[in-house]
Amino acid sequence: MLELFRSYRYYYLLAFVYILIGLLTLLFLNKGELVLQLDEGHTPFADSLFLGLTMLGELFGGALVLVCLIIFAKRRYIAIFIAAASLSMVISQGLKHLVFENEGRPSSVYEDLAPVKSLDRHRNNSFPSGHTTGAFTFCTLLALGLKKKWIQVLAPTLAALVGISRVYLGQHFLSDIVAGAVIGLFVATITVLLSNKLLPSKEYVAEN
């Protein structure tokens, strides 16, 4: 595990920093305070931007990353992607619908959130954020599969922005996206580690 963290230190450092910022913010803000603060900043441009970013945590984002892995990464990352994406979805959706099924979303608490064109706000099954789970799963595999330093910087930033988009759009609370980030990062990392252990090969170690 330490070798993996060293090889992809830029990605993991930024990912951990973003998660830490989220955790620290939870200590100082009430549950829905960030939702209300971001809701005050709605503009047509920001609406379009965050609607686009949130798609990176959906099937579109997963398909985009999978195509990149097929073209640029080692072949085994296709199987790793399928396993990690499936596992993270089962975990997030299982928690959302079986364990925390009574967790309301921001729209169930705040009735006057700014409307966003073409957005249908959900009211239930808030915890954790499935989009954020997906985004951190996809971006972790993208960074580990492609091995480029600039991708190690870009990928966690995009994943974090997907999480912020869920709060901006009034679909999740901050706690939901922090949990989703941890799940996605953990599942993708464990899947890669298990693959490295079962199929060890020097060609899969990142270039320093």
mmCIF file with all atom_site columns, C-alpha atoms in Angstrom:
data_model
loop_
_atom_site.group_PDB
_atom_site.id
_atom_site.type_symbol
_atom_site.label_atom_id
_atom_site.label_alt_id
_atom_site.label_comp_id
_atom_site.label_asym_id
_atom_site.label_entity_id
_atom_site.label_seq_id
_atom_site.pdbx_PDB_ins_code
_atom_site.Cartn_x
_atom_site.Cartn_y
_atom_site.Cartn_z
_atom_site.occupancy
_atom_site.B_iso_or_equiv
_atom_site.pdbx_formal_charge
_atom_site.auth_seq_id
_atom_site.auth_comp_id
_atom_site.auth_asym_id
_atom_site.auth_atom_id
_atom_site.pdbx_PDB_model_num
ATOM 1   C CA . MET A 1 1   ? 0.000   0.000   0.000   1.00 0.00 ? 1   MET A CA 1
ATOM 2   C CA . LEU A 1 2   ? 2.795   2.423   0.879   1.00 0.00 ? 2   LEU A CA 1
ATOM 3   C CA . GLU A 1 3   ? 4.423   1.761   -2.489  1.00 0.00 ? 3   GLU A CA 1
ATOM 4   C CA . LEU A 1 4   ? 1.169   2.608   -4.236  1.00 0.00 ? 4   LEU A CA 1
ATOM 5   C CA . PHE A 1 5   ? 0.847   5.840   -2.269  1.00 0.00 ? 5   PHE A CA 1
ATOM 6   C CA . ARG A 1 6   ? 4.443   6.801   -3.072  1.00 0.00 ? 6   ARG A CA 1
ATOM 7   C CA . SER A 1 7   ? 4.049   6.055   -6.765  1.00 0.00 ? 7   SER A CA 1
ATOM 8   C CA . TYR A 1 8   ? 0.862   8.110   -7.000  1.00 0.00 ? 8   TYR A CA 1
ATOM 9   C CA . ARG A 1 9   ? 1.643   10.597  -4.248  1.00 0.00 ? 9   ARG A CA 1
ATOM 10  C CA . TYR A 1 10  ? 0.306   13.626  -6.122  1.00 0.00 ? 10  TYR A CA 1
ATOM 11  C CA . TYR A 1 11  ? -3.099  12.053  -6.565  1.00 0.00 ? 11  TYR A CA 1
ATOM 12  C CA . TYR A 1 12  ? -3.421  10.735  -3.022  1.00 0.00 ? 12  TYR A CA 1
ATOM 13  C CA . LEU A 1 13  ? -2.068  13.896  -1.427  1.00 0.00 ? 13  LEU A CA 1
ATOM 14  C CA . LEU A 1 14  ? -4.646  16.058  -3.192  1.00 0.00 ? 14  LEU A CA 1
ATOM 15  C CA . ALA A 1 15  ? -7.453  13.572  -2.611  1.00 0.00 ? 15  ALA A CA 1
ATOM 16  C CA . PHE A 1 16  ? -6.662  13.418  1.103   1.00 0.00 ? 16  PHE A CA 1
ATOM 17  C CA . VAL A 1 17  ? -6.421  17.215  1.296   1.00 0.00 ? 17  VAL A CA 1
ATOM 18  C CA . TYR A 1 18  ? -9.835  17.651  -0.322  1.00 0.00 ? 18  TYR A CA 1
ATOM 19  C CA . ILE A 1 19  ? -11.400 15.079  2.008   1.00 0.00 ? 19  ILE A CA 1
ATOM 20  C CA . LEU A 1 20  ? -9.712  16.700  5.012   1.00 0.00 ? 20  LEU A CA 1
ATOM 21  C CA . ILE A 1 21  ? -11.059 20.110  3.996   1.00 0.00 ? 21  ILE A CA 1
ATOM 22  C CA . GLY A 1 22  ? -14.513 18.579  3.819   1.00 0.00 ? 22  GLY A CA 1
ATOM 23  C CA . LEU A 1 23  ? -14.162 16.994  7.250   1.00 0.00 ? 23  LEU A CA 1
ATOM 24  C CA . LEU A 1 24  ? -12.902 20.218  8.806   1.00 0.00 ? 24  LEU A CA 1
ATOM 25  C CA . THR A 1 25  ? -15.716 22.176  7.192   1.00 0.00 ? 25  THR A CA 1
ATOM 26  C CA . LEU A 1 26  ? -18.208 19.775  8.760   1.00 0.00 ? 26  LEU A CA 1
ATOM 27  C CA . LEU A 1 27  ? -16.864 20.771  12.172  1.00 0.00 ? 27  LEU A CA 1
ATOM 28  C CA . PHE A 1 28  ? -17.610 24.455  11.677  1.00 0.00 ? 28  PHE A CA 1
ATOM 29  C CA . LEU A 1 29  ? -20.802 24.481  9.617   1.00 0.00 ? 29  LEU A CA 1
ATOM 30  C CA . ASN A 1 30  ? -24.246 23.209  10.434  1.00 0.00 ? 30  ASN A CA 1
ATOM 31  C CA . LYS A 1 31  ? -25.514 20.359  8.271   1.00 0.00 ? 31  LYS A CA 1
ATOM 32  C CA . GLY A 1 32  ? -27.255 22.431  5.618   1.00 0.00 ? 32  GLY A CA 1
ATOM 33  C CA . GLU A 1 33  ? -25.266 25.652  5.882   1.00 0.00 ? 33  GLU A CA 1
ATOM 34  C CA . LEU A 1 34  ? -23.054 24.991  2.855   1.00 0.00 ? 34  LEU A CA 1
ATOM 35  C CA . VAL A 1 35  ? -26.127 24.129  0.789   1.00 0.00 ? 35  VAL A CA 1
ATOM 36  C CA . LEU A 1 36  ? -27.668 27.494  1.626   1.00 0.00 ? 36  LEU A CA 1
ATOM 37  C CA . GLN A 1 37  ? -24.428 29.391  1.043   1.00 0.00 ? 37  GLN A CA 1
ATOM 38  C CA . LEU A 1 38  ? -23.923 27.891  -2.416  1.00 0.00 ? 38  LEU A CA 1
ATOM 39  C CA . ASP A 1 39  ? -27.601 28.326  -3.219  1.00 0.00 ? 39  ASP A CA 1
ATOM 40  C CA . GLU A 1 40  ? -27.173 32.083  -2.887  1.00 0.00 ? 40  GLU A CA 1
ATOM 41  C CA . GLY A 1 41  ? -24.571 32.050  -5.671  1.00 0.00 ? 41  GLY A CA 1
ATOM 42  C CA . HIS A 1 42  ? -26.708 30.594  -8.436  1.00 0.00 ? 42  HIS A CA 1
ATOM 43  C CA . THR A 1 43  ? -26.150 32.049  -11.908 1.00 0.00 ? 43  THR A CA 1
ATOM 44  C CA . PRO A 1 44  ? -27.025 30.614  -15.338 1.00 0.00 ? 44  PRO A CA 1
ATOM 45  C CA . PHE A 1 45  ? -23.329 30.030  -16.045 1.00 0.00 ? 45  PHE A CA 1
ATOM 46  C CA . ALA A 1 46  ? -22.708 28.275  -12.716 1.00 0.00 ? 46  ALA A CA 1
ATOM 47  C CA . ASP A 1 47  ? -25.831 26.180  -13.206 1.00 0.00 ? 47  ASP A CA 1
ATOM 48  C CA . SER A 1 48  ? -24.584 24.977  -16.594 1.00 0.00 ? 48  SER A CA 1
ATOM 49  C CA . LEU A 1 49  ? -21.067 24.401  -15.260 1.00 0.00 ? 49  LEU A CA 1
ATOM 50  C CA . PHE A 1 50  ? -22.149 22.278  -12.315 1.00 0.00 ? 50  PHE A CA 1
ATOM 51  C CA . LEU A 1 51  ? -24.745 20.383  -14.333 1.00 0.00 ? 51  LEU A CA 1
ATOM 52  C CA . GLY A 1 52  ? -21.897 19.409  -16.652 1.00 0.00 ? 52  GLY A CA 1
ATOM 53  C CA . LEU A 1 53  ? -19.519 18.541  -13.826 1.00 0.00 ? 53  LEU A CA 1
ATOM 54  C CA . THR A 1 54  ? -22.085 16.377  -12.053 1.00 0.00 ? 54  THR A CA 1
ATOM 55  C CA . MET A 1 55  ? -22.276 14.168  -15.150 1.00 0.00 ? 55  MET A CA 1
ATOM 56  C CA . LEU A 1 56  ? -18.720 12.999  -14.433 1.00 0.00 ? 56  LEU A CA 1
ATOM 57  C CA . GLY A 1 57  ? -20.145 11.025  -11.531 1.00 0.00 ? 57  GLY A CA 1
ATOM 58  C CA . GLU A 1 58  ? -22.715 9.313   -13.751 1.00 0.00 ? 58  GLU A CA 1
ATOM 59  C CA . LEU A 1 59  ? -22.594 6.720   -16.532 1.00 0.00 ? 59  LEU A CA 1
ATOM 60  C CA . PHE A 1 60  ? -21.168 9.378   -18.865 1.00 0.00 ? 60  PHE A CA 1
ATOM 61  C CA . GLY A 1 61  ? -18.133 9.932   -16.635 1.00 0.00 ? 61  GLY A CA 1
ATOM 62  C CA . GLY A 1 62  ? -17.605 6.230   -16.130 1.00 0.00 ? 62  GLY A CA 1
ATOM 63  C CA . ALA A 1 63  ? -17.791 5.546   -19.863 1.00 0.00 ? 63  ALA A CA 1
ATOM 64  C CA . LEU A 1 64  ? -15.330 8.375   -20.558 1.00 0.00 ? 64  LEU A CA 1
ATOM 65  C CA . VAL A 1 65  ? -12.802 7.002   -18.080 1.00 0.00 ? 65  VAL A CA 1
ATOM 66  C CA . LEU A 1 66  ? -13.273 3.450   -19.354 1.00 0.00 ? 66  LEU A CA 1
ATOM 67  C CA . VAL A 1 67  ? -12.539 4.561   -22.915 1.00 0.00 ? 67  VAL A CA 1
ATOM 68  C CA . CYS A 1 68  ? -9.370  6.314   -21.723 1.00 0.00 ? 68  CYS A CA 1
ATOM 69  C CA . LEU A 1 69  ? -8.277  3.177   -19.885 1.00 0.00 ? 69  LEU A CA 1
ATOM 70  C CA . ILE A 1 70  ? -8.974  0.990   -22.918 1.00 0.00 ? 70  ILE A CA 1
ATOM 71  C CA . ILE A 1 71  ? -6.891  3.257   -25.164 1.00 0.00 ? 71  ILE A CA 1
ATOM 72  C CA . PHE A 1 72  ? -4.048  4.329   -22.877 1.00 0.00 ? 72  PHE A CA 1
ATOM 73  C CA . ALA A 1 73  ? -3.799  1.946   -19.893 1.00 0.00 ? 73  ALA A CA 1
ATOM 74  C CA . LYS A 1 74  ? -2.777  -1.670  -19.430 1.00 0.00 ? 74  LYS A CA 1
ATOM 75  C CA . ARG A 1 75  ? -5.454  -4.165  -20.401 1.00 0.00 ? 75  ARG A CA 1
ATOM 76  C CA . ARG A 1 76  ? -6.070  -5.389  -16.875 1.00 0.00 ? 76  ARG A CA 1
ATOM 77  C CA . TYR A 1 77  ? -7.405  -1.956  -15.903 1.00 0.00 ? 77  TYR A CA 1
ATOM 78  C CA . ILE A 1 78  ? -10.570 -2.768  -17.829 1.00 0.00 ? 78  ILE A CA 1
ATOM 79  C CA . ALA A 1 79  ? -11.341 -5.582  -15.389 1.00 0.00 ? 79  ALA A CA 1
ATOM 80  C CA . ILE A 1 80  ? -10.238 -3.430  -12.450 1.00 0.00 ? 80  ILE A CA 1
ATOM 81  C CA . PHE A 1 81  ? -12.567 -0.656  -13.579 1.00 0.00 ? 81  PHE A CA 1
ATOM 82  C CA . ILE A 1 82  ? -15.555 -2.992  -13.913 1.00 0.00 ? 82  ILE A CA 1
ATOM 83  C CA . ALA A 1 83  ? -14.889 -4.538  -10.499 1.00 0.00 ? 83  ALA A CA 1
ATOM 84  C CA . ALA A 1 84  ? -14.292 -1.250  -8.673  1.00 0.00 ? 84  ALA A CA 1
ATOM 85  C CA . ALA A 1 85  ? -17.190 0.602   -10.308 1.00 0.00 ? 85  ALA A CA 1
ATOM 86  C CA . SER A 1 86  ? -19.568 -2.268  -9.572  1.00 0.00 ? 86  SER A CA 1
ATOM 87  C CA . LEU A 1 87  ? -18.429 -2.597  -5.962  1.00 0.00 ? 87  LEU A CA 1
ATOM 88  C CA . SER A 1 88  ? -18.603 1.121   -5.238  1.00 0.00 ? 88  SER A CA 1
ATOM 89  C CA . MET A 1 89  ? -22.101 1.277   -6.730  1.00 0.00 ? 89  MET A CA 1
ATOM 90  C CA . VAL A 1 90  ? -23.285 -1.687  -4.627  1.00 0.00 ? 90  VAL A CA 1
ATOM 91  C CA . ILE A 1 91  ? -21.847 -0.136  -1.461  1.00 0.00 ? 91  ILE A CA 1
ATOM 92  C CA . SER A 1 92  ? -23.161 3.390   -2.035  1.00 0.00 ? 92  SER A CA 1
ATOM 93  C CA . GLN A 1 93  ? -26.598 2.275   -3.204  1.00 0.00 ? 93  GLN A CA 1
ATOM 94  C CA . GLY A 1 94  ? -26.820 -0.319  -0.439  1.00 0.00 ? 94  GLY A CA 1
ATOM 95  C CA . LEU A 1 95  ? -26.077 2.314   2.188   1.00 0.00 ? 95  LEU A CA 1
ATOM 96  C CA . LYS A 1 96  ? -28.408 4.787   0.519   1.00 0.00 ? 96  LYS A CA 1
ATOM 97  C CA . HIS A 1 97  ? -31.421 2.478   0.200   1.00 0.00 ? 97  HIS A CA 1
ATOM 98  C CA . LEU A 1 98  ? -30.965 -0.083  2.976   1.00 0.00 ? 98  LEU A CA 1
ATOM 99  C CA . VAL A 1 99  ? -29.074 1.556   5.844   1.00 0.00 ? 99  VAL A CA 1
ATOM 100 C CA . PHE A 1 100 ? -29.845 5.276   5.545   1.00 0.00 ? 100 PHE A CA 1
ATOM 101 C CA . GLU A 1 101 ? -33.104 5.052   3.594   1.00 0.00 ? 101 GLU A CA 1
ATOM 102 C CA . ASN A 1 102 ? -34.744 7.718   5.759   1.00 0.00 ? 102 ASN A CA 1
ATOM 103 C CA . GLU A 1 103 ? -32.066 10.366  5.174   1.00 0.00 ? 103 GLU A CA 1
ATOM 104 C CA . GLY A 1 104 ? -33.745 13.334  3.496   1.00 0.00 ? 104 GLY A CA 1
ATOM 105 C CA . ARG A 1 105 ? -32.028 15.470  0.896   1.00 0.00 ? 105 ARG A CA 1
ATOM 106 C CA . PRO A 1 106 ? -31.714 19.266  1.066   1.00 0.00 ? 106 PRO A CA 1
ATOM 107 C CA . SER A 1 107 ? -34.914 19.768  -0.943  1.00 0.00 ? 107 SER A CA 1
ATOM 108 C CA . SER A 1 108 ? -36.856 17.932  1.772   1.00 0.00 ? 108 SER A CA 1
ATOM 109 C CA . VAL A 1 109 ? -35.618 20.474  4.318   1.00 0.00 ? 109 VAL A CA 1
ATOM 110 C CA . TYR A 1 110 ? -35.389 23.691  2.296   1.00 0.00 ? 110 TYR A CA 1
ATOM 111 C CA . GLU A 1 111 ? -38.405 24.323  0.103   1.00 0.00 ? 111 GLU A CA 1
ATOM 112 C CA . ASP A 1 112 ? -37.154 27.558  -1.470  1.00 0.00 ? 112 ASP A CA 1
ATOM 113 C CA . LEU A 1 113 ? -33.892 26.452  -3.073  1.00 0.00 ? 113 LEU A CA 1
ATOM 114 C CA . ALA A 1 114 ? -33.110 28.255  -6.324  1.00 0.00 ? 114 ALA A CA 1
ATOM 115 C CA . PRO A 1 115 ? -34.566 26.350  -9.294  1.00 0.00 ? 115 PRO A CA 1
ATOM 116 C CA . VAL A 1 116 ? -32.142 24.946  -11.860 1.00 0.00 ? 116 VAL A CA 1
ATOM 117 C CA . LYS A 1 117 ? -33.344 24.381  -15.398 1.00 0.00 ? 117 LYS A CA 1
ATOM 118 C CA . SER A 1 118 ? -33.694 20.698  -16.362 1.00 0.00 ? 118 SER A CA 1
ATOM 119 C CA . LEU A 1 119 ? -32.854 19.583  -12.801 1.00 0.00 ? 119 LEU A CA 1
ATOM 120 C CA . ASP A 1 120 ? -35.197 17.267  -10.922 1.00 0.00 ? 120 ASP A CA 1
ATOM 121 C CA . ARG A 1 121 ? -34.255 17.399  -7.253  1.00 0.00 ? 121 ARG A CA 1
ATOM 122 C CA . HIS A 1 122 ? -34.659 14.193  -5.274  1.00 0.00 ? 122 HIS A CA 1
ATOM 123 C CA . ARG A 1 123 ? -35.977 14.295  -1.725  1.00 0.00 ? 123 ARG A CA 1
ATOM 124 C CA . ASN A 1 124 ? -34.862 11.012  -0.158  1.00 0.00 ? 124 ASN A CA 1
ATOM 125 C CA . ASN A 1 125 ? -31.894 8.623   0.100   1.00 0.00 ? 125 ASN A CA 1
ATOM 126 C CA . SER A 1 126 ? -29.327 11.344  0.609   1.00 0.00 ? 126 SER A CA 1
ATOM 127 C CA . PHE A 1 127 ? -26.456 9.499   2.298   1.00 0.00 ? 127 PHE A CA 1
ATOM 128 C CA . PRO A 1 128 ? -23.948 8.871   0.784   1.00 0.00 ? 128 PRO A CA 1
ATOM 129 C CA . SER A 1 129 ? -23.623 10.711  -2.521  1.00 0.00 ? 129 SER A CA 1
ATOM 130 C CA . GLY A 1 130 ? -23.574 8.164   -5.321  1.00 0.00 ? 130 GLY A CA 1
ATOM 131 C CA . HIS A 1 131 ? -22.247 10.705  -7.814  1.00 0.00 ? 131 HIS A CA 1
ATOM 132 C CA . THR A 1 132 ? -19.301 11.569  -5.578  1.00 0.00 ? 132 THR A CA 1
ATOM 133 C CA . THR A 1 133 ? -18.618 7.891   -4.916  1.00 0.00 ? 133 THR A CA 1
ATOM 134 C CA . GLY A 1 134 ? -18.604 7.263   -8.645  1.00 0.00 ? 134 GLY A CA 1
ATOM 135 C CA . ALA A 1 135 ? -16.434 10.282  -9.403  1.00 0.00 ? 135 ALA A CA 1
ATOM 136 C CA . PHE A 1 136 ? -13.727 9.325   -6.897  1.00 0.00 ? 136 PHE A CA 1
ATOM 137 C CA . THR A 1 137 ? -13.832 5.714   -8.071  1.00 0.00 ? 137 THR A CA 1
ATOM 138 C CA . PHE A 1 138 ? -13.468 6.741   -11.726 1.00 0.00 ? 138 PHE A CA 1
ATOM 139 C CA . CYS A 1 139 ? -10.818 9.384   -11.092 1.00 0.00 ? 139 CYS A CA 1
ATOM 140 C CA . THR A 1 140 ? -8.722  7.153   -8.863  1.00 0.00 ? 140 THR A CA 1
ATOM 141 C CA . LEU A 1 141 ? -8.613  4.493   -11.576 1.00 0.00 ? 141 LEU A CA 1
ATOM 142 C CA . LEU A 1 142 ? -7.884  7.126   -14.210 1.00 0.00 ? 142 LEU A CA 1
ATOM 143 C CA . ALA A 1 143 ? -4.913  8.463   -12.241 1.00 0.00 ? 143 ALA A CA 1
ATOM 144 C CA . LEU A 1 144 ? -3.543  5.014   -11.402 1.00 0.00 ? 144 LEU A CA 1
ATOM 145 C CA . GLY A 1 145 ? -4.131  3.625   -14.865 1.00 0.00 ? 145 GLY A CA 1
ATOM 146 C CA . LEU A 1 146 ? -2.651  6.438   -16.934 1.00 0.00 ? 146 LEU A CA 1
ATOM 147 C CA . LYS A 1 147 ? 0.219   7.276   -14.530 1.00 0.00 ? 147 LYS A CA 1
ATOM 148 C CA . LYS A 1 148 ? 0.709   10.844  -15.753 1.00 0.00 ? 148 LYS A CA 1
ATOM 149 C CA . LYS A 1 149 ? 1.529   13.411  -13.085 1.00 0.00 ? 149 LYS A CA 1
ATOM 150 C CA . TRP A 1 150 ? -0.770  16.044  -14.566 1.00 0.00 ? 150 TRP A CA 1
ATOM 151 C CA . ILE A 1 151 ? -3.631  13.557  -14.446 1.00 0.00 ? 151 ILE A CA 1
ATOM 152 C CA . GLN A 1 152 ? -2.787  12.846  -10.803 1.00 0.00 ? 152 GLN A CA 1
ATOM 153 C CA . VAL A 1 153 ? -3.425  16.547  -10.160 1.00 0.00 ? 153 VAL A CA 1
ATOM 154 C CA . LEU A 1 154 ? -6.441  16.970  -12.432 1.00 0.00 ? 154 LEU A CA 1
ATOM 155 C CA . ALA A 1 155 ? -8.311  13.796  -11.452 1.00 0.00 ? 155 ALA A CA 1
ATOM 156 C CA . PRO A 1 156 ? -8.849  14.450  -7.701  1.00 0.00 ? 156 PRO A CA 1
ATOM 157 C CA . THR A 1 157 ? -9.751  18.061  -8.448  1.00 0.00 ? 157 THR A CA 1
ATOM 158 C CA . LEU A 1 158 ? -12.446 16.985  -10.903 1.00 0.00 ? 158 LEU A CA 1
ATOM 159 C CA . ALA A 1 159 ? -13.755 14.409  -8.433  1.00 0.00 ? 159 ALA A CA 1
ATOM 160 C CA . ALA A 1 160 ? -13.940 17.043  -5.688  1.00 0.00 ? 160 ALA A CA 1
ATOM 161 C CA . LEU A 1 161 ? -15.766 19.410  -8.037  1.00 0.00 ? 161 LEU A CA 1
ATOM 162 C CA . VAL A 1 162 ? -18.325 16.705  -8.763  1.00 0.00 ? 162 VAL A CA 1
ATOM 163 C CA . GLY A 1 163 ? -18.950 16.539  -5.027  1.00 0.00 ? 163 GLY A CA 1
ATOM 164 C CA . ILE A 1 164 ? -19.304 20.320  -4.792  1.00 0.00 ? 164 ILE A CA 1
ATOM 165 C CA . SER A 1 165 ? -21.711 20.235  -7.730  1.00 0.00 ? 165 SER A CA 1
ATOM 166 C CA . ARG A 1 166 ? -24.010 17.934  -5.765  1.00 0.00 ? 166 ARG A CA 1
ATOM 167 C CA . VAL A 1 167 ? -24.185 20.458  -2.930  1.00 0.00 ? 167 VAL A CA 1
ATOM 168 C CA . TYR A 1 168 ? -24.546 23.427  -5.300  1.00 0.00 ? 168 TYR A CA 1
ATOM 169 C CA . LEU A 1 169 ? -27.422 21.706  -7.109  1.00 0.00 ? 169 LEU A CA 1
ATOM 170 C CA . GLY A 1 170 ? -29.178 21.024  -3.821  1.00 0.00 ? 170 GLY A CA 1
ATOM 171 C CA . GLN A 1 171 ? -28.989 17.265  -4.206  1.00 0.00 ? 171 GLN A CA 1
ATOM 172 C CA . HIS A 1 172 ? -26.760 16.471  -1.219  1.00 0.00 ? 172 HIS A CA 1
ATOM 173 C CA . PHE A 1 173 ? -25.376 17.737  2.051   1.00 0.00 ? 173 PHE A CA 1
ATOM 174 C CA . LEU A 1 174 ? -21.634 18.112  2.629   1.00 0.00 ? 174 LEU A CA 1
ATOM 175 C CA . SER A 1 175 ? -21.558 14.995  4.806   1.00 0.00 ? 175 SER A CA 1
ATOM 176 C CA . ASP A 1 176 ? -22.980 12.981  1.905   1.00 0.00 ? 176 ASP A CA 1
ATOM 177 C CA . ILE A 1 177 ? -20.211 13.956  -0.488  1.00 0.00 ? 177 ILE A CA 1
ATOM 178 C CA . VAL A 1 178 ? -17.414 13.481  2.048   1.00 0.00 ? 178 VAL A CA 1
ATOM 179 C CA . ALA A 1 179 ? -18.660 9.949   2.700   1.00 0.00 ? 179 ALA A CA 1
ATOM 180 C CA . GLY A 1 180 ? -18.936 9.325   -1.039  1.00 0.00 ? 180 GLY A CA 1
ATOM 181 C CA . ALA A 1 181 ? -15.376 10.523  -1.594  1.00 0.00 ? 181 ALA A CA 1
ATOM 182 C CA . VAL A 1 182 ? -14.015 8.199   1.085   1.00 0.00 ? 182 VAL A CA 1
ATOM 183 C CA . ILE A 1 183 ? -15.942 5.214   -0.284  1.00 0.00 ? 183 ILE A CA 1
ATOM 184 C CA . GLY A 1 184 ? -14.883 5.831   -3.880  1.00 0.00 ? 184 GLY A CA 1
ATOM 185 C CA . LEU A 1 185 ? -11.224 6.392   -3.005  1.00 0.00 ? 185 LEU A CA 1
ATOM 186 C CA . PHE A 1 186 ? -11.118 3.352   -0.716  1.00 0.00 ? 186 PHE A CA 1
ATOM 187 C CA . VAL A 1 187 ? -12.877 0.940   -3.077  1.00 0.00 ? 187 VAL A CA 1
ATOM 188 C CA . ALA A 1 188 ? -10.775 1.885   -6.107  1.00 0.00 ? 188 ALA A CA 1
ATOM 189 C CA . THR A 1 189 ? -7.531  1.697   -4.131  1.00 0.00 ? 189 THR A CA 1
ATOM 190 C CA . ILE A 1 190 ? -8.349  -1.673  -2.555  1.00 0.00 ? 190 ILE A CA 1
ATOM 191 C CA . THR A 1 191 ? -9.350  -3.078  -5.942  1.00 0.00 ? 191 THR A CA 1
ATOM 192 C CA . VAL A 1 192 ? -6.025  -2.042  -7.467  1.00 0.00 ? 192 VAL A CA 1
ATOM 193 C CA . LEU A 1 193 ? -4.078  -3.369  -4.475  1.00 0.00 ? 193 LEU A CA 1
ATOM 194 C CA . LEU A 1 194 ? -5.805  -6.737  -4.698  1.00 0.00 ? 194 LEU A CA 1
ATOM 195 C CA . SER A 1 195 ? -5.085  -6.848  -8.411  1.00 0.00 ? 195 SER A CA 1
ATOM 196 C CA . ASN A 1 196 ? -1.421  -6.039  -7.782  1.00 0.00 ? 196 ASN A CA 1
ATOM 197 C CA . LYS A 1 197 ? -1.232  -8.820  -5.205  1.00 0.00 ? 197 LYS A CA 1
ATOM 198 C CA . LEU A 1 198 ? -2.952  -11.429 -7.365  1.00 0.00 ? 198 LEU A CA 1
ATOM 199 C CA . LEU A 1 199 ? -1.211  -10.424 -10.590 1.00 0.00 ? 199 LEU A CA 1
ATOM 200 C CA . PRO A 1 200 ? 2.088   -8.776  -9.598  1.00 0.00 ? 200 PRO A CA 1
ATOM 201 C CA . SER A 1 201 ? 4.085   -7.211  -12.395 1.00 0.00 ? 201 SER A CA 1
ATOM 202 C CA . LYS A 1 202 ? 6.670   -4.443  -12.510 1.00 0.00 ? 202 LYS A CA 1
ATOM 203 C CA . GLU A 1 203 ? 5.049   -2.930  -15.566 1.00 0.00 ? 203 GLU A CA 1
ATOM 204 C CA . TYR A 1 204 ? 2.118   -1.807  -13.427 1.00 0.00 ? 204 TYR A CA 1
ATOM 205 C CA . VAL A 1 205 ? 4.165   0.278   -11.021 1.00 0.00 ? 205 VAL A CA 1
ATOM 206 C CA . ALA A 1 206 ? 3.920   3.987   -11.726 1.00 0.00 ? 206 ALA A CA 1
ATOM 207 C CA . GLU A 1 207 ? 6.849   5.809   -13.228 1.00 0.00 ? 207 GLU A CA 1
ATOM 208 C CA . ASN A 1 208 ? 8.422   8.198   -10.768 1.00 0.00 ? 208 ASN A CA 1
#
